């Protein structure tokens, strides 16, 4: 696969992840549409991270972005395993927080990628600064919204 094709695939999957993740975030939880959009998000994230692991143009070797891709795959697995098992009462809590964290991580990567193009400050400083800002804002949004979503799910039976 050529670099441009791989890069295009990577960007397309990232955009699909941003879009489907937004749909999941806005939909009522536990519905058929939530699950369908969620699977699109999971597939997009697996694809974007696998493609990231194949891209070596920046450093020529395994680097911090590859580590971030591996961590992102871990967050997806940590968010989906509880859904598949539903082994205890905490599965919904783990699913919601890991998946929300995964989505914030995707936004952090997107903002870092975009802001580095502006070249306002050196590359690595911009990556770190933009990532930290997005993660802090995302953590605050998660802390404010996810508990309410979990509470609402507890009042009704989630779709099987």
mmCIF file of C-alpha atoms in Angstrom:
data_model
loop_
_atom_site.group_PDB
_atom_site.id
_atom_site.type_symbol
_atom_site.label_atom_id
_atom_site.label_comp_id
_atom_site.label_asym_id
_atom_site.label_seq_id
_atom_site.Cartn_x
_atom_site.Cartn_y
_atom_site.Cartn_z
ATOM 1 C CA UNK A 1 0.000 0.000 0.000
ATOM 2 C CA UNK A 2 1.403 3.388 -0.915
ATOM 3 C CA UNK A 3 1.989 6.070 1.724
ATOM 4 C CA UNK A 4 -0.650 8.347 0.235
ATOM 5 C CA UNK A 5 -3.248 5.558 0.137
ATOM 6 C CA UNK A 6 -2.427 4.520 3.705
ATOM 7 C CA UNK A 7 -2.570 8.148 4.862
ATOM 8 C CA UNK A 8 -5.895 8.688 3.104
ATOM 9 C CA UNK A 9 -7.307 5.531 4.680
ATOM 10 C CA UNK A 10 -6.052 6.646 8.104
ATOM 11 C CA UNK A 11 -7.625 10.105 7.794
ATOM 12 C CA UNK A 12 -10.893 8.708 6.402
ATOM 13 C CA UNK A 13 -11.200 6.254 9.281
ATOM 14 C CA UNK A 14 -10.407 9.002 11.793
ATOM 15 C CA UNK A 15 -13.147 11.200 10.326
ATOM 16 C CA UNK A 16 -15.554 8.245 10.433
ATOM 17 C CA UNK A 17 -14.600 7.727 14.081
ATOM 18 C CA UNK A 18 -15.148 11.389 14.933
ATOM 19 C CA UNK A 19 -18.555 11.347 13.238
ATOM 20 C CA UNK A 20 -19.809 8.025 14.564
ATOM 21 C CA UNK A 21 -18.475 8.844 18.036
ATOM 22 C CA UNK A 22 -20.429 12.097 17.996
ATOM 23 C CA UNK A 23 -23.567 10.208 16.980
ATOM 24 C CA UNK A 24 -23.024 7.755 19.862
ATOM 25 C CA UNK A 25 -22.482 10.629 22.286
ATOM 26 C CA UNK A 26 -25.702 12.361 21.207
ATOM 27 C CA UNK A 27 -27.976 9.322 20.990
ATOM 28 C CA UNK A 28 -29.994 7.942 23.867
ATOM 29 C CA UNK A 29 -27.893 5.170 25.372
ATOM 30 C CA UNK A 30 -28.798 1.505 25.083
ATOM 31 C CA UNK A 31 -30.880 1.827 21.918
ATOM 32 C CA UNK A 32 -30.418 -0.121 18.724
ATOM 33 C CA UNK A 33 -29.091 3.022 17.010
ATOM 34 C CA UNK A 34 -26.615 3.613 19.832
ATOM 35 C CA UNK A 35 -25.279 0.087 19.399
ATOM 36 C CA UNK A 36 -25.093 0.358 15.599
ATOM 37 C CA UNK A 37 -23.285 3.698 15.673
ATOM 38 C CA UNK A 38 -21.074 2.300 18.432
ATOM 39 C CA UNK A 39 -19.976 -0.613 16.267
ATOM 40 C CA UNK A 40 -19.169 1.812 13.435
ATOM 41 C CA UNK A 41 -17.081 3.778 15.939
ATOM 42 C CA UNK A 42 -15.281 0.641 17.140
ATOM 43 C CA UNK A 43 -14.544 -0.512 13.583
ATOM 44 C CA UNK A 44 -13.309 2.968 12.647
ATOM 45 C CA UNK A 45 -11.060 3.118 15.705
ATOM 46 C CA UNK A 46 -9.577 -0.320 15.096
ATOM 47 C CA UNK A 47 -8.888 0.686 11.492
ATOM 48 C CA UNK A 48 -7.420 4.086 12.355
ATOM 49 C CA UNK A 49 -5.133 2.573 14.985
ATOM 50 C CA UNK A 50 -3.977 -0.344 12.852
ATOM 51 C CA UNK A 51 -3.240 2.076 10.030
ATOM 52 C CA UNK A 52 -1.379 4.336 12.487
ATOM 53 C CA UNK A 53 0.818 1.391 13.430
ATOM 54 C CA UNK A 54 1.802 1.064 9.758
ATOM 55 C CA UNK A 55 2.796 4.715 9.300
ATOM 56 C CA UNK A 56 6.497 5.467 9.869
ATOM 57 C CA UNK A 57 7.053 8.615 7.799
ATOM 58 C CA UNK A 58 7.474 11.002 10.730
ATOM 59 C CA UNK A 59 10.250 9.296 12.702
ATOM 60 C CA UNK A 60 11.172 6.306 10.575
ATOM 61 C CA UNK A 61 10.778 4.028 13.591
ATOM 62 C CA UNK A 62 8.299 3.113 16.310
ATOM 63 C CA UNK A 63 7.477 6.328 18.145
ATOM 64 C CA UNK A 64 5.121 7.974 20.608
ATOM 65 C CA UNK A 65 2.234 8.049 18.132
ATOM 66 C CA UNK A 66 2.493 4.276 17.728
ATOM 67 C CA UNK A 67 2.360 3.979 21.512
ATOM 68 C CA UNK A 68 -0.734 6.179 21.516
ATOM 69 C CA UNK A 69 -2.320 3.936 18.872
ATOM 70 C CA UNK A 70 -1.653 0.871 21.022
ATOM 71 C CA UNK A 71 -3.121 2.635 24.057
ATOM 72 C CA UNK A 72 -6.164 3.604 21.994
ATOM 73 C CA UNK A 73 -6.692 -0.031 21.012
ATOM 74 C CA UNK A 74 -6.499 -0.936 24.706
ATOM 75 C CA UNK A 75 -9.167 1.665 25.565
ATOM 76 C CA UNK A 76 -11.459 0.269 22.886
ATOM 77 C CA UNK A 77 -10.978 -3.284 24.178
ATOM 78 C CA UNK A 78 -11.474 -2.127 27.776
ATOM 79 C CA UNK A 79 -14.708 -0.437 26.734
ATOM 80 C CA UNK A 80 -16.091 -3.310 24.700
ATOM 81 C CA UNK A 81 -15.167 -6.356 26.791
ATOM 82 C CA UNK A 82 -17.612 -5.393 29.579
ATOM 83 C CA UNK A 83 -20.416 -5.008 27.019
ATOM 84 C CA UNK A 84 -19.779 -8.438 25.595
ATOM 85 C CA UNK A 85 -19.529 -10.097 29.040
ATOM 86 C CA UNK A 86 -21.932 -8.106 31.232
ATOM 87 C CA UNK A 87 -20.544 -10.215 34.046
ATOM 88 C CA UNK A 88 -21.283 -7.815 36.886
ATOM 89 C CA UNK A 89 -23.123 -4.636 37.778
ATOM 90 C CA UNK A 90 -20.115 -2.437 36.959
ATOM 91 C CA UNK A 91 -19.996 -3.289 33.264
ATOM 92 C CA UNK A 92 -21.945 -0.204 32.191
ATOM 93 C CA UNK A 93 -19.714 2.113 34.228
ATOM 94 C CA UNK A 94 -16.548 0.620 32.680
ATOM 95 C CA UNK A 95 -17.997 0.690 29.174
ATOM 96 C CA UNK A 96 -19.118 4.307 29.395
ATOM 97 C CA UNK A 97 -15.896 5.685 30.832
ATOM 98 C CA UNK A 98 -13.498 3.738 28.596
ATOM 99 C CA UNK A 99 -15.433 4.561 25.438
ATOM 100 C CA UNK A 100 -15.780 8.240 26.373
ATOM 101 C CA UNK A 101 -12.056 8.317 27.107
ATOM 102 C CA UNK A 102 -11.371 6.717 23.750
ATOM 103 C CA UNK A 103 -13.391 9.405 21.995
ATOM 104 C CA UNK A 104 -11.594 12.193 23.849
ATOM 105 C CA UNK A 105 -8.296 10.585 22.842
ATOM 106 C CA UNK A 106 -9.387 10.621 19.206
ATOM 107 C CA UNK A 107 -10.213 14.319 19.504
ATOM 108 C CA UNK A 108 -6.833 14.965 21.143
ATOM 109 C CA UNK A 109 -5.108 13.288 18.194
ATOM 110 C CA UNK A 110 -7.212 15.231 15.681
ATOM 111 C CA UNK A 111 -6.517 18.574 17.356
ATOM 112 C CA UNK A 112 -2.801 17.789 17.684
ATOM 113 C CA UNK A 113 -2.641 16.849 14.008
ATOM 114 C CA UNK A 114 -4.481 19.988 12.967
ATOM 115 C CA UNK A 115 -2.642 22.459 15.204
ATOM 116 C CA UNK A 116 0.801 21.210 14.243
ATOM 117 C CA UNK A 117 0.007 22.201 10.672
ATOM 118 C CA UNK A 118 -0.196 25.858 11.785
ATOM 119 C CA UNK A 119 3.475 25.750 12.864
ATOM 120 C CA UNK A 120 2.970 28.466 15.474
ATOM 121 C CA UNK A 121 5.341 26.767 17.904
ATOM 122 C CA UNK A 122 7.753 23.841 17.505
ATOM 123 C CA UNK A 123 6.088 20.561 16.520
ATOM 124 C CA UNK A 124 6.491 18.599 19.762
ATOM 125 C CA UNK A 125 5.420 21.542 21.938
ATOM 126 C CA UNK A 126 2.260 21.917 19.880
ATOM 127 C CA UNK A 127 1.533 18.189 20.093
ATOM 128 C CA UNK A 128 1.892 18.186 23.875
ATOM 129 C CA UNK A 129 0.062 21.467 24.447
ATOM 130 C CA UNK A 130 -2.915 20.668 22.233
ATOM 131 C CA UNK A 131 -3.180 17.117 23.571
ATOM 132 C CA UNK A 132 -3.132 18.236 27.200
ATOM 133 C CA UNK A 133 -5.730 20.953 26.579
ATOM 134 C CA UNK A 134 -8.109 18.536 24.842
ATOM 135 C CA UNK A 135 -7.616 15.822 27.480
ATOM 136 C CA UNK A 136 -8.328 18.247 30.338
ATOM 137 C CA UNK A 137 -11.445 19.628 28.651
ATOM 138 C CA UNK A 138 -12.555 16.109 27.702
ATOM 139 C CA UNK A 139 -12.062 14.803 31.245
ATOM 140 C CA UNK A 140 -14.206 17.646 32.575
ATOM 141 C CA UNK A 141 -16.957 16.896 30.050
ATOM 142 C CA UNK A 142 -16.834 13.181 30.882
ATOM 143 C CA UNK A 143 -17.005 13.899 34.616
ATOM 144 C CA UNK A 144 -20.028 16.124 34.063
ATOM 145 C CA UNK A 145 -22.009 13.999 31.589
ATOM 146 C CA UNK A 146 -21.223 10.296 31.938
ATOM 147 C CA UNK A 147 -22.587 9.794 35.490
ATOM 148 C CA UNK A 148 -25.979 11.171 34.402
ATOM 149 C CA UNK A 149 -26.041 8.923 31.347
ATOM 150 C CA UNK A 150 -25.265 5.901 33.524
ATOM 151 C CA UNK A 151 -27.950 6.903 36.018
ATOM 152 C CA UNK A 152 -30.544 7.228 33.246
ATOM 153 C CA UNK A 153 -29.527 3.782 31.936
ATOM 154 C CA UNK A 154 -30.083 2.333 35.401
ATOM 155 C CA UNK A 155 -33.706 3.490 35.345
ATOM 156 C CA UNK A 156 -34.523 1.443 32.279
ATOM 157 C CA UNK A 157 -33.441 -1.861 30.888
ATOM 158 C CA UNK A 158 -30.675 -1.549 28.253
ATOM 159 C CA UNK A 159 -31.313 -3.149 24.871
ATOM 160 C CA UNK A 160 -29.814 -6.621 24.570
#
